[in-house]
Coordinates of C-alpha atoms in Angstrom, one line a residue:
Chain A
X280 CA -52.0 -118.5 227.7
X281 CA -48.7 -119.0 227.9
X282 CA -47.2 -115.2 227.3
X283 CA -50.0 -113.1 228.7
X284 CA -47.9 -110.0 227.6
X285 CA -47.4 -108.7 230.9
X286 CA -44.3 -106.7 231.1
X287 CA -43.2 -107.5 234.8
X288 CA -42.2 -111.0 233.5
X289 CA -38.8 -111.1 234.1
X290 CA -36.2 -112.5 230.8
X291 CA -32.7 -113.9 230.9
X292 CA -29.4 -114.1 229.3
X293 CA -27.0 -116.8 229.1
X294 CA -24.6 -116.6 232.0
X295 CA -21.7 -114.1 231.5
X296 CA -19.3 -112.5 233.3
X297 CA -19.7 -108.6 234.2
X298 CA -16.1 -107.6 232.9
X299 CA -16.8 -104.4 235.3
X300 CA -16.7 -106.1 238.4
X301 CA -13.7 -107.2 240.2
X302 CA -15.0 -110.3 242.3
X303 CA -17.5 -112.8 241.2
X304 CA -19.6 -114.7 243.1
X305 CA -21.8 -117.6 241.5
X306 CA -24.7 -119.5 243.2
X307 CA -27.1 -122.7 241.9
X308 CA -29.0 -124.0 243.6
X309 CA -27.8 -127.5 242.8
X310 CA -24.1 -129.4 242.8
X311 CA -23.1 -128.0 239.2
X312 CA -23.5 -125.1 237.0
X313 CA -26.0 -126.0 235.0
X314 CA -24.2 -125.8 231.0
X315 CA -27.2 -125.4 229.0
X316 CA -27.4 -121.7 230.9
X317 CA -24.1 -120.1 230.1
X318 CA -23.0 -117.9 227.5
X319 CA -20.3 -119.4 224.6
X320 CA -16.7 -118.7 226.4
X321 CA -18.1 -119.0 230.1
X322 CA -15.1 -120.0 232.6
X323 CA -16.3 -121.0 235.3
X324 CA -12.3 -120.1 236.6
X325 CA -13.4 -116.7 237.1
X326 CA -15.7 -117.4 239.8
X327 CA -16.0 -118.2 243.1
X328 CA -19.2 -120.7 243.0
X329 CA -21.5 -121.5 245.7
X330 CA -23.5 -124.6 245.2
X331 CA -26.1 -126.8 247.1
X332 CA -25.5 -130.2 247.2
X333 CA -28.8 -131.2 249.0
X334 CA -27.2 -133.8 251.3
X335 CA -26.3 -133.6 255.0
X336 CA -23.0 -135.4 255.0
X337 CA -20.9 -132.7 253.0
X338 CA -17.9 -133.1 251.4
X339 CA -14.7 -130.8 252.7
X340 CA -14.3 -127.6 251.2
X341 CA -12.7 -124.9 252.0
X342 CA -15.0 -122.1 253.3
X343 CA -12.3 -119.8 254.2
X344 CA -11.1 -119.7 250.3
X345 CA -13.2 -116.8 249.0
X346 CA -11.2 -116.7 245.4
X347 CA -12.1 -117.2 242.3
X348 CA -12.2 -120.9 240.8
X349 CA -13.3 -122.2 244.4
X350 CA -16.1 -124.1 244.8
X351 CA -18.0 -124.5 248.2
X352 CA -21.0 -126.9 248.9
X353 CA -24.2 -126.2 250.8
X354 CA -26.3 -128.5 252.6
X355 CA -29.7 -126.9 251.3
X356 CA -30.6 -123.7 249.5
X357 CA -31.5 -122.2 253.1
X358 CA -28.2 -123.1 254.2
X359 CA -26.8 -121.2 251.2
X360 CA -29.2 -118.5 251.8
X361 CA -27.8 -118.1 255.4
X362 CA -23.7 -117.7 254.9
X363 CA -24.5 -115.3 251.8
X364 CA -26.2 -113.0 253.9
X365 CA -23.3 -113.3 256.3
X366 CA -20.8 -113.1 253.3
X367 CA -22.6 -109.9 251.6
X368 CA -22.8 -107.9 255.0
X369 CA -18.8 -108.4 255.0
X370 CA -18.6 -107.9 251.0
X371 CA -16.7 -104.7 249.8
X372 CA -17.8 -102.8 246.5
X373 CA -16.6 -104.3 243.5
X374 CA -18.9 -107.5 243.9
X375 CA -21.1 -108.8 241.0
X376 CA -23.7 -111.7 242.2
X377 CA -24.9 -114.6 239.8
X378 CA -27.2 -116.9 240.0
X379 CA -28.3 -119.5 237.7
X380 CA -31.7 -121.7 238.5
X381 CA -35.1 -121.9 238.8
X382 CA -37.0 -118.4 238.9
X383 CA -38.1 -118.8 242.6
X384 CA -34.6 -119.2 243.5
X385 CA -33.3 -116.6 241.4
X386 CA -35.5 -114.0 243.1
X387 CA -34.6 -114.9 246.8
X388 CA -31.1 -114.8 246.0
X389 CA -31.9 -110.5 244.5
X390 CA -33.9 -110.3 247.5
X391 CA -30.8 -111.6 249.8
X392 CA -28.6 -109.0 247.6
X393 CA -30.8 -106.1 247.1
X394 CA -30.8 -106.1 251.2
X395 CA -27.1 -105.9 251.4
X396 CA -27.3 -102.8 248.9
X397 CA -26.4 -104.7 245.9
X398 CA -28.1 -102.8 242.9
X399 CA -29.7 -104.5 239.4
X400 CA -26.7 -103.5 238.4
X401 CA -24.6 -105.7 239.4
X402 CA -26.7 -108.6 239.9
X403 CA -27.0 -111.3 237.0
X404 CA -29.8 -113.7 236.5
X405 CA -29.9 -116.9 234.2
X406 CA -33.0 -119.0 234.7
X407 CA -32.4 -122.7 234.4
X408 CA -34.3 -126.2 235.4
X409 CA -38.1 -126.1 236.3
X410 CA -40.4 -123.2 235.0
X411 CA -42.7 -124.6 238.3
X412 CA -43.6 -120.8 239.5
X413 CA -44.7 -120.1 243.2
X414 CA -47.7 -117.7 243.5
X415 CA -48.7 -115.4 245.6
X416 CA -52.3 -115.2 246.7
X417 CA -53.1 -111.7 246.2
X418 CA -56.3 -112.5 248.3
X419 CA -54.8 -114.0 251.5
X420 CA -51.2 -113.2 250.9
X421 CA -49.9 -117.9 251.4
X422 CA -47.6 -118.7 249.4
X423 CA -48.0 -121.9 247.4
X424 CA -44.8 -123.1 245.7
X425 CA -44.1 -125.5 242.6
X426 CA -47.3 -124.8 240.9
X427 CA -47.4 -126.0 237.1
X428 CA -50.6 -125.7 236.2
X429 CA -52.3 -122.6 235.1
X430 CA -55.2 -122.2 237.6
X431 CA -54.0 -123.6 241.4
X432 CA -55.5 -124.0 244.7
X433 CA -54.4 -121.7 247.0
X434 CA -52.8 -123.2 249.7
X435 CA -53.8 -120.7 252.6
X436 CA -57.4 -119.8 251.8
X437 CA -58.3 -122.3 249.3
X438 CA -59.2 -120.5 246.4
X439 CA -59.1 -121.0 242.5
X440 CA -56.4 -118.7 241.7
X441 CA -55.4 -118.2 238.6
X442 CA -51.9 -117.8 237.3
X443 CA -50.8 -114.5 236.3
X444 CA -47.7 -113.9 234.4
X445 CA -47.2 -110.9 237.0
X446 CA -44.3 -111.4 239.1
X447 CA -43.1 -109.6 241.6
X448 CA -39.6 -109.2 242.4
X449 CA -39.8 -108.3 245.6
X450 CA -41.9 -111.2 246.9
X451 CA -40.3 -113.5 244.1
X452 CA -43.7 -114.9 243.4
X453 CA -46.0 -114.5 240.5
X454 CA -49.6 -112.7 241.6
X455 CA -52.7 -115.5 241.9
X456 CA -55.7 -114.3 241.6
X457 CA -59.5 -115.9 242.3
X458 CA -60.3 -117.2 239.1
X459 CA -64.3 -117.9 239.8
X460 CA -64.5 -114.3 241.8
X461 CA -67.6 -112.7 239.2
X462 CA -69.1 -116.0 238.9
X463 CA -68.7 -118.3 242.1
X464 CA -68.2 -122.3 241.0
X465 CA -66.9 -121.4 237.6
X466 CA -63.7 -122.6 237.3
X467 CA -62.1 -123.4 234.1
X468 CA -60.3 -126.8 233.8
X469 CA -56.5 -126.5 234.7
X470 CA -54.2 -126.5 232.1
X471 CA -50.2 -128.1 232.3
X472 CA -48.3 -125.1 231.5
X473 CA -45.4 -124.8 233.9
X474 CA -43.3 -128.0 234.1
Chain B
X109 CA -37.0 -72.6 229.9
X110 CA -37.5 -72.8 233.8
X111 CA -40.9 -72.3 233.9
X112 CA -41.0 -72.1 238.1
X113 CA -41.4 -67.8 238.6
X114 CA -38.4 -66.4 241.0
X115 CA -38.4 -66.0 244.5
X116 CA -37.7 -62.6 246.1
X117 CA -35.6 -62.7 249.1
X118 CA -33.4 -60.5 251.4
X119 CA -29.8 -60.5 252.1
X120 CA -30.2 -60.9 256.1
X121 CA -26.6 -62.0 257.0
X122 CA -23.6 -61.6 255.5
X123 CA -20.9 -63.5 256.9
X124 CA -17.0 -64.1 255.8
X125 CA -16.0 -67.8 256.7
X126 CA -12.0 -67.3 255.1
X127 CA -10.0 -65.0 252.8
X128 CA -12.2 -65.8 250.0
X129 CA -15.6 -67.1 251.1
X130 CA -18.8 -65.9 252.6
X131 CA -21.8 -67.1 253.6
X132 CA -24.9 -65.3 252.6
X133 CA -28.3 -66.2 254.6
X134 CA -31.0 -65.2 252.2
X135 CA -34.9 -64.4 254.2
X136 CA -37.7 -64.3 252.4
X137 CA -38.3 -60.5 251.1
X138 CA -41.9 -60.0 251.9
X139 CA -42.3 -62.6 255.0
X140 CA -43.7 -66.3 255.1
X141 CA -41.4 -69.1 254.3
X142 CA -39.6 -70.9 251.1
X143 CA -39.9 -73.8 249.8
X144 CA -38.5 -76.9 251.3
X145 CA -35.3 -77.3 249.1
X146 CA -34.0 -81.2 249.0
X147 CA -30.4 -82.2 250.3
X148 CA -28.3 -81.4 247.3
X149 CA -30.3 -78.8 245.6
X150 CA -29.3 -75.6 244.5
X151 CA -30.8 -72.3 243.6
X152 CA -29.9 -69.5 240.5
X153 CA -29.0 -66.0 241.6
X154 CA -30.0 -62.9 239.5
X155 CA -28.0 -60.6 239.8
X156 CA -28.2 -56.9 239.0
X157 CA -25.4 -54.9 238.4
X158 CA -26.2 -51.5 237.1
X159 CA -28.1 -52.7 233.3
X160 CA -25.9 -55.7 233.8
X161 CA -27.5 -59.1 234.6
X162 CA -25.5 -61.8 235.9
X163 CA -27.3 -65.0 236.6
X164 CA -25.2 -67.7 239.2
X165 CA -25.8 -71.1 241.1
X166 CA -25.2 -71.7 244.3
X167 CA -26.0 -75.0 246.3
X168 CA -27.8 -74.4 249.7
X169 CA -25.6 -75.5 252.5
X170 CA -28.7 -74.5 255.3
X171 CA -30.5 -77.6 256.6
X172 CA -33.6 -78.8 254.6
X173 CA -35.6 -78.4 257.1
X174 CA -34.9 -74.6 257.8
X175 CA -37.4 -72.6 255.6
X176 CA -36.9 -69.2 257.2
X177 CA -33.9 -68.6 255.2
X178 CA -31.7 -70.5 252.2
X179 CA -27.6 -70.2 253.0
X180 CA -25.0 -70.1 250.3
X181 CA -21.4 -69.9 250.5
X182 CA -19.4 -67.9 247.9
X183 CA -16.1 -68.4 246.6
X184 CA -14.6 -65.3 245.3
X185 CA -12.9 -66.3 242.4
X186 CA -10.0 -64.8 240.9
X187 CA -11.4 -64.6 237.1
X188 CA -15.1 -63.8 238.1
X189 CA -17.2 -63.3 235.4
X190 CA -19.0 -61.0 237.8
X191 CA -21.3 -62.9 240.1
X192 CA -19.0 -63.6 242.6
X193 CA -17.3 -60.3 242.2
X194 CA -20.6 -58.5 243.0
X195 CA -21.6 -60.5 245.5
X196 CA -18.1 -60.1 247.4
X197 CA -17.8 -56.3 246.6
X198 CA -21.0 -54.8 246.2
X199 CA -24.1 -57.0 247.8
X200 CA -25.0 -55.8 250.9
X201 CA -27.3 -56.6 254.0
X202 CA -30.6 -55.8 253.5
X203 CA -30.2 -55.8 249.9
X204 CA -33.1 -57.7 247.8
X205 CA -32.4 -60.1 245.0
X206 CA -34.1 -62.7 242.8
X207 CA -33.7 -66.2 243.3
X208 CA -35.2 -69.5 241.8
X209 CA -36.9 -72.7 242.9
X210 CA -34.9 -74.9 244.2
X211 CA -33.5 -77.4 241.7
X212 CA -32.1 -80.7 242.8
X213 CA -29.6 -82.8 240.6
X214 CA -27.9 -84.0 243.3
X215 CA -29.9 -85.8 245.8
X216 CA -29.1 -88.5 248.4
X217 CA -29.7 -92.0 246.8
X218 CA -32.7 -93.6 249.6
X219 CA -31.4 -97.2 248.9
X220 CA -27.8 -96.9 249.7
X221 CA -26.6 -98.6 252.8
X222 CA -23.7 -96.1 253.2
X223 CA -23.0 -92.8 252.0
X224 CA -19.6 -91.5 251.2
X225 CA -18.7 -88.1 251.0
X226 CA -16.3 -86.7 248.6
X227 CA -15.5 -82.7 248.3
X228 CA -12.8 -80.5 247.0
X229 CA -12.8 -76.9 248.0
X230 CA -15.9 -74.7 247.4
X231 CA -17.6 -78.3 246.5
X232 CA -18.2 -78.7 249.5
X233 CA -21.3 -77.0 249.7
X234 CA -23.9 -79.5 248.6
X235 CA -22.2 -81.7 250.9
X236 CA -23.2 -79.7 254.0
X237 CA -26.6 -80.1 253.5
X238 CA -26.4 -83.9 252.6
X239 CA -24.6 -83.8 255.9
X240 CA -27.6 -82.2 257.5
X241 CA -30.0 -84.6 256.6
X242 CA -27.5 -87.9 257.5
X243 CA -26.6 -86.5 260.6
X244 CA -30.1 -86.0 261.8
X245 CA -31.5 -89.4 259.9
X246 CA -28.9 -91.5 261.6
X247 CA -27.5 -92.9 258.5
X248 CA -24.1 -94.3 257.9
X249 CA -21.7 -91.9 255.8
X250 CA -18.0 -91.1 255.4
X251 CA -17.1 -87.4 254.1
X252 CA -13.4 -86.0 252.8
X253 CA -13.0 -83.2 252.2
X254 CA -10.0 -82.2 249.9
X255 CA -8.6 -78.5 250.1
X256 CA -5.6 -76.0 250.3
X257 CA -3.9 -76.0 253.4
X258 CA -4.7 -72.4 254.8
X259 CA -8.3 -73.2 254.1
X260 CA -8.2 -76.9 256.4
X261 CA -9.1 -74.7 259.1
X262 CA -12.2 -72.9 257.9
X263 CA -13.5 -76.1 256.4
X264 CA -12.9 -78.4 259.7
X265 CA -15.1 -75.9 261.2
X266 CA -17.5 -75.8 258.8
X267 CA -17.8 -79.7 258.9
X268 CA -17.3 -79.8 262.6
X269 CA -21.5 -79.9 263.6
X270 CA -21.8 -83.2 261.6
X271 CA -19.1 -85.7 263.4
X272 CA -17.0 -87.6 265.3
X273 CA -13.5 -88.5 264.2
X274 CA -12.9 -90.9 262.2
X275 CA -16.5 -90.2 259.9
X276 CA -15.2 -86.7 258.5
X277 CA -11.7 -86.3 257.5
X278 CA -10.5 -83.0 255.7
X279 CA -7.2 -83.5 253.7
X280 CA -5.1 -80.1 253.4
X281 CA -2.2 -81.7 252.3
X282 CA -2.8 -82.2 248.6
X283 CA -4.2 -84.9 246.1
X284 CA -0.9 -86.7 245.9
X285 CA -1.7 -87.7 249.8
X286 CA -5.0 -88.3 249.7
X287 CA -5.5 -92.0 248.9
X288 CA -8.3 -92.0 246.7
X289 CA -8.3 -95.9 245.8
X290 CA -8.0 -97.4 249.1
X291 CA -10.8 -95.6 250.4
X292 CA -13.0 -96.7 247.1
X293 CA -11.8 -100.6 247.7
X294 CA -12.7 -100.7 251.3
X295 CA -16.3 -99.5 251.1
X296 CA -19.0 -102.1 252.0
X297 CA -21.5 -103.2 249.3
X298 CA -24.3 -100.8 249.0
X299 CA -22.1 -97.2 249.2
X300 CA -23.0 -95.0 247.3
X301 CA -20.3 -92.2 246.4
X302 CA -21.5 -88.3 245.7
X303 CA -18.5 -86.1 244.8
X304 CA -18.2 -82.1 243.9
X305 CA -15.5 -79.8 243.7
X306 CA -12.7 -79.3 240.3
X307 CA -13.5 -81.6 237.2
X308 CA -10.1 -83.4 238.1
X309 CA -10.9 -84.4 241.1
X310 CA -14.9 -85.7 240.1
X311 CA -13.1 -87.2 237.1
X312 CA -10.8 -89.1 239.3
X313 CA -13.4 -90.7 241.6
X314 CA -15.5 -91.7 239.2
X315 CA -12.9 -93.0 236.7
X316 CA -10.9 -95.2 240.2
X317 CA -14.5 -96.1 241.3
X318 CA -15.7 -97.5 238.0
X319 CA -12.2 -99.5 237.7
X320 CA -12.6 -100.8 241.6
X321 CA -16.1 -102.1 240.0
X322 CA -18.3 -99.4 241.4
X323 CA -21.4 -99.6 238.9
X324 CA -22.4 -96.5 237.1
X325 CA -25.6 -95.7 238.9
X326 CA -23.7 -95.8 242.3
X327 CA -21.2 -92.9 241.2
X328 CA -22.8 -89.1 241.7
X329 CA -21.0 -85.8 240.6
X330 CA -22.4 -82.5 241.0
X331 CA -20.8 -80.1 238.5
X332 CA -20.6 -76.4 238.4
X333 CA -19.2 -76.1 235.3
X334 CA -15.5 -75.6 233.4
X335 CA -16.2 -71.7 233.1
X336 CA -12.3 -71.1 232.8
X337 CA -13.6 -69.4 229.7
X338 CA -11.7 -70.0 226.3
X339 CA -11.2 -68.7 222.8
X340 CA -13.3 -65.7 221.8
X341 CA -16.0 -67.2 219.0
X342 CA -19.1 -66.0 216.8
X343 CA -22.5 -67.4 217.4
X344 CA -25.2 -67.6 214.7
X345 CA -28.3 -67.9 216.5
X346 CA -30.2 -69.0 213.6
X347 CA -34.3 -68.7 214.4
X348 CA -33.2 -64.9 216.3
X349 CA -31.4 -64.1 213.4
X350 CA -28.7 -62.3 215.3
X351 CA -25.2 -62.8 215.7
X352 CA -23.4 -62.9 219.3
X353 CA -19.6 -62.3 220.2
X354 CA -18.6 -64.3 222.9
X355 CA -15.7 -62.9 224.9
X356 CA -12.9 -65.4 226.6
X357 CA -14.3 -64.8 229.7
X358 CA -17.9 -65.0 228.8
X359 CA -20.0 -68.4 228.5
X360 CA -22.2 -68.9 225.5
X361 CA -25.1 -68.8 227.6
X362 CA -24.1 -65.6 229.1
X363 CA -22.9 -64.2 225.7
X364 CA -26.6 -65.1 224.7
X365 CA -28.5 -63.8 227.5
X366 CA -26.7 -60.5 227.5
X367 CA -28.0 -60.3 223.6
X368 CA -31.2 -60.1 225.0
X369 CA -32.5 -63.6 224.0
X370 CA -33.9 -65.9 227.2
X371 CA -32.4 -69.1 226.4
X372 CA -33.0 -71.9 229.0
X373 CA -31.0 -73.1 231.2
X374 CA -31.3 -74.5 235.2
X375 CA -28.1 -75.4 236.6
X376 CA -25.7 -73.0 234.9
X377 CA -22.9 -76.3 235.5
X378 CA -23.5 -78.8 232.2
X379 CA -25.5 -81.1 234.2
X380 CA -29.4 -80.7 234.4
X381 CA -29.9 -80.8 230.1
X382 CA -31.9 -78.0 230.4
X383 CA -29.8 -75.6 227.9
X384 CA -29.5 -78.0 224.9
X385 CA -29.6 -76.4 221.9
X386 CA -29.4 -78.2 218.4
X387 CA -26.2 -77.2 216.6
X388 CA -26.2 -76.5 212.3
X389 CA -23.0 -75.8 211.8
X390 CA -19.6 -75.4 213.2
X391 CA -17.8 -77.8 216.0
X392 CA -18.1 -78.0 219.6
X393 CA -16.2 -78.0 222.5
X394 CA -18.1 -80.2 224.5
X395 CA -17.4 -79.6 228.7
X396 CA -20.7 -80.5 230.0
X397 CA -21.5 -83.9 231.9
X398 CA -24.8 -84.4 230.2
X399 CA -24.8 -85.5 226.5
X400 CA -23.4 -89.2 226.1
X401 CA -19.8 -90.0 224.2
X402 CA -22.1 -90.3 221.0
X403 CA -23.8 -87.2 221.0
X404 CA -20.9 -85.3 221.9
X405 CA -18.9 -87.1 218.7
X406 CA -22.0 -86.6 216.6
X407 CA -21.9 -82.7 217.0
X408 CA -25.5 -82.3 216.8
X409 CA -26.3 -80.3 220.4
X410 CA -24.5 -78.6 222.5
X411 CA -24.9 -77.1 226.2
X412 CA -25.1 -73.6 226.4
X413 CA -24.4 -73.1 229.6
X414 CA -20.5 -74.6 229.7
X415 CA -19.4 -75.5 226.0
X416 CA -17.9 -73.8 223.6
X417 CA -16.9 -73.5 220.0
X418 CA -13.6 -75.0 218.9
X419 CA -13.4 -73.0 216.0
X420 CA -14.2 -69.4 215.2
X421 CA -17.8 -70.1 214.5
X422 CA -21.5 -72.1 215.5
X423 CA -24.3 -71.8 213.9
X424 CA -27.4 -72.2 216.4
X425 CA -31.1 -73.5 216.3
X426 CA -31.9 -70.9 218.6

């Protein structure tokens, strides 16, 4: 149950740098690069690092410094979310976006960068932390986030969903799908499979 | 082979644009309409002159949308291997010639958030009808065009339908002026970059682009070929069992072609992969944009169409 063979399940690579791209910009979604993600010989030097400290009194940082070996604290991820949009929209070609966290994260971040133009290219991916997927009801179309367990209740029309290794980039979700559909009431027991 | 059957269609217009180009609007020979070409795409002339066969491509520079006619506009070069010879000197109005399917290998990229132009002389032409299409869509682009300077004036007012200052620039004042890298560096994320004209020139944008950080699949060249011709060679073609002499002014393609054998080919220009032909013996010179650094090193294809033999002989699986 856990590999279902389904090819739209994204994999990752250690954290490296793209030695193609002349600016570097790395975000987490959390207040340090996590190490167990990077590549042997990462310096973290070579780029300028977004990161979310999840507190509402933020330390100084310079958010005029756009160089590489700054750091710059968030509030929250959506604050984050929010100034890279503005940053992207102002970005010049040459650009190579990281990130490095858990897969829901990952995928709003190539959301945030495929709408600025940013190609798969010259985007870079390391999943780290929680393997808690959000799912996409494919029946209602709510969203029900943190799910670690492989059949869920759906969160907008209450249904058994099961827990596809599908995932779409675009809606950075994995598919759900009604589990009891053929035969109403029968709902295998949920299983752990996610933390 | 290109299996799509030819086209028949009528010289209506013949029209000079400068001392050595001429736009041709081509009608469809016994009424209706074409095909709807794509922005970018080109088309192969046959061409008849006497028993001799000459067989050229020419990117449409009409809009997309036009389907009464296709318009091309012809360089006359001064060491034509014929096509453009005949069609400067001897094609006439009224006069009916084969054509293919449209082919496109050069197509606007629907994701990119700006589109920037880059043409040097004749390569301009599938940049007019790219221009068509962003022009009429709306879309963001930026478009230099590099040329000699007694020709500035024929191309400003070829360009001159698609913009406002600023958005089209033509530069008659030479490569060493033009400032290829600063306009690379400044373009926002999401450009993509299309560029035709001499193999210098594509060479140059793609080579500056890639080292500004420009990913690969955000780079486009349209080539029409290095047919500056070479050393005269032999070519085995080993499944005819004939032997072909190809002049210095000649391609292998042509050289084949005019030995009666129908190789394939689509794009004439080293691009489209279509003329690949599997090489037994004997070394290439490679000139075609199409097989990677390890196939070319490997010496096991080559492309019929632009490449040539570096030593007196190829023997050919064809």
């Amino acid at each position: 149950m856990t590999d279902q063979g389904i090819k739209s399940r994204p994999r990752y690579q250690p954290l490296e740098i793209d030695p193609a791209g002349r600016h570097h910009l790395l975000v987490v979604p959390s207040e340090d690069v996590p190490s167990d993600a990077v590549a042997e010989g990462f310096a973290p030097s070579a780029f300028e690092v977004w990161t979310v400290v999840r507190k509402s009194a933020l330390p100084p940082s310079a958010i005029t410094e756009e160089a590489a070996g700054t750091v710059r604290a968030f509030r929250s991820p959506a604050h984050l979310f929010s100034a890279l949009e503005e940053r992207l929209a102002r970005e010049t070609m040459g650009l190579r976006l990281y990130a490095v966290g858990p897969e829901d994260f990952l995928w709003d971040v190539y959301g945030v960068g495929e709408k600025a133009g940013l190609s798969p290219q010259e985007m870079r991916f390391t999943h780290s932390g929680t393997k808690a997927r959000r799912i996409f009801c494919v029946h209602c179309r709510a969203v029900t986030e943190k799910v670690t367990t492989s059949i869920v209740t759906c969160s907008g029309c209450g249904a058994s969903l099961f827990v596809r290794d599908h995932f779409s980039r675009r809606l950075s979700a994995f598919m759900g799908v009604q589990v009891d559909a053929e035969a109403p009431g029968d709902v295998p027991a949920a299983e752990e499979l996610y933390a | 082979m290109t299996a799509a059957p030819t086209l028949s269609v009528r010289i209506r217009e013949i029209e000079p644009l400068g001392a050595s180009l001429k736009r041709f609007a081509l009608e469809p020979a016994h009424g209706g309409e074409l095909p709807t070409p794509a922005p970018g795409a080109h088309i192969l002339l046959t061409l008849r002159d006497g028993g001799r066969v000459m067989k050229n491509a020419y990117s449409l520079v009409s809009p997309a949308a036009a389907r009464d006619r296709y318009e091309i506009i012809v360089r006359r070069v001064a060491q034509s291997r014929g096509g453009s010879a005949f069609l400067h000197q001897q094609a006439r109005e009224g006069d009916v010639i084969d054509i293919g399917y449209p082919v496109n290998l050069f197509p606007l990229q629907a994701k990119a958030r700006k589109h920037l132009l880059i043409g040097g002389g004749i390569g301009i032409t599938p940049l007019l009808s790219h221009l068509h299409l962003l022009k009429a869509r709306g879309l963001k682009f930026e478009m230099h065009q590099l040329c000699a300077p007694e020709e500035a004036g024929v191309f400003e007012a070829l360009l001159a339908p698609y913009g406002e200052a600023g958005e089209i620039l033509v530069h008659g004042t030479g490569r060493a002026r033009f400032d290829l890298a600063g306009i690379l560096a400044r373009q926002p994320l999401g450009t993509h970059v299309y560029t035709c004209g001499p193999r210098t020139l594509m060479e140059a944008v793609a080579t500056t682009a890639s080292a500004l950080g420009w990913p690969a699949g955000k780079i486009h060249k349209e080539s029409f070929g290095e047919n500056s011709g070479g050393l005269p060679f032999k070519a085995m073609l080993a499944r005819s069992g004939i032997e072909v002499e190809v002049g210095e002014t000649q391609s292998l393609l042509e050289a084949v072609e005019a030995a009666g054998i129908d190789a394939p080919c689509l794009c004439r220009g080293g691009a489209c992969g279509e003329c690949k032909v599997s090489v037994l013996e004997g070394e290439v010179e490679h000139r075609d944009d199409f097989l990677s650094a390890e196939e070319k090193a490997s010496q096991g294809a080559i492309m019929l169409c632009v490449s040539r033999a570096r030593g007196a002989r190829l023997v050919l699986d064809l």
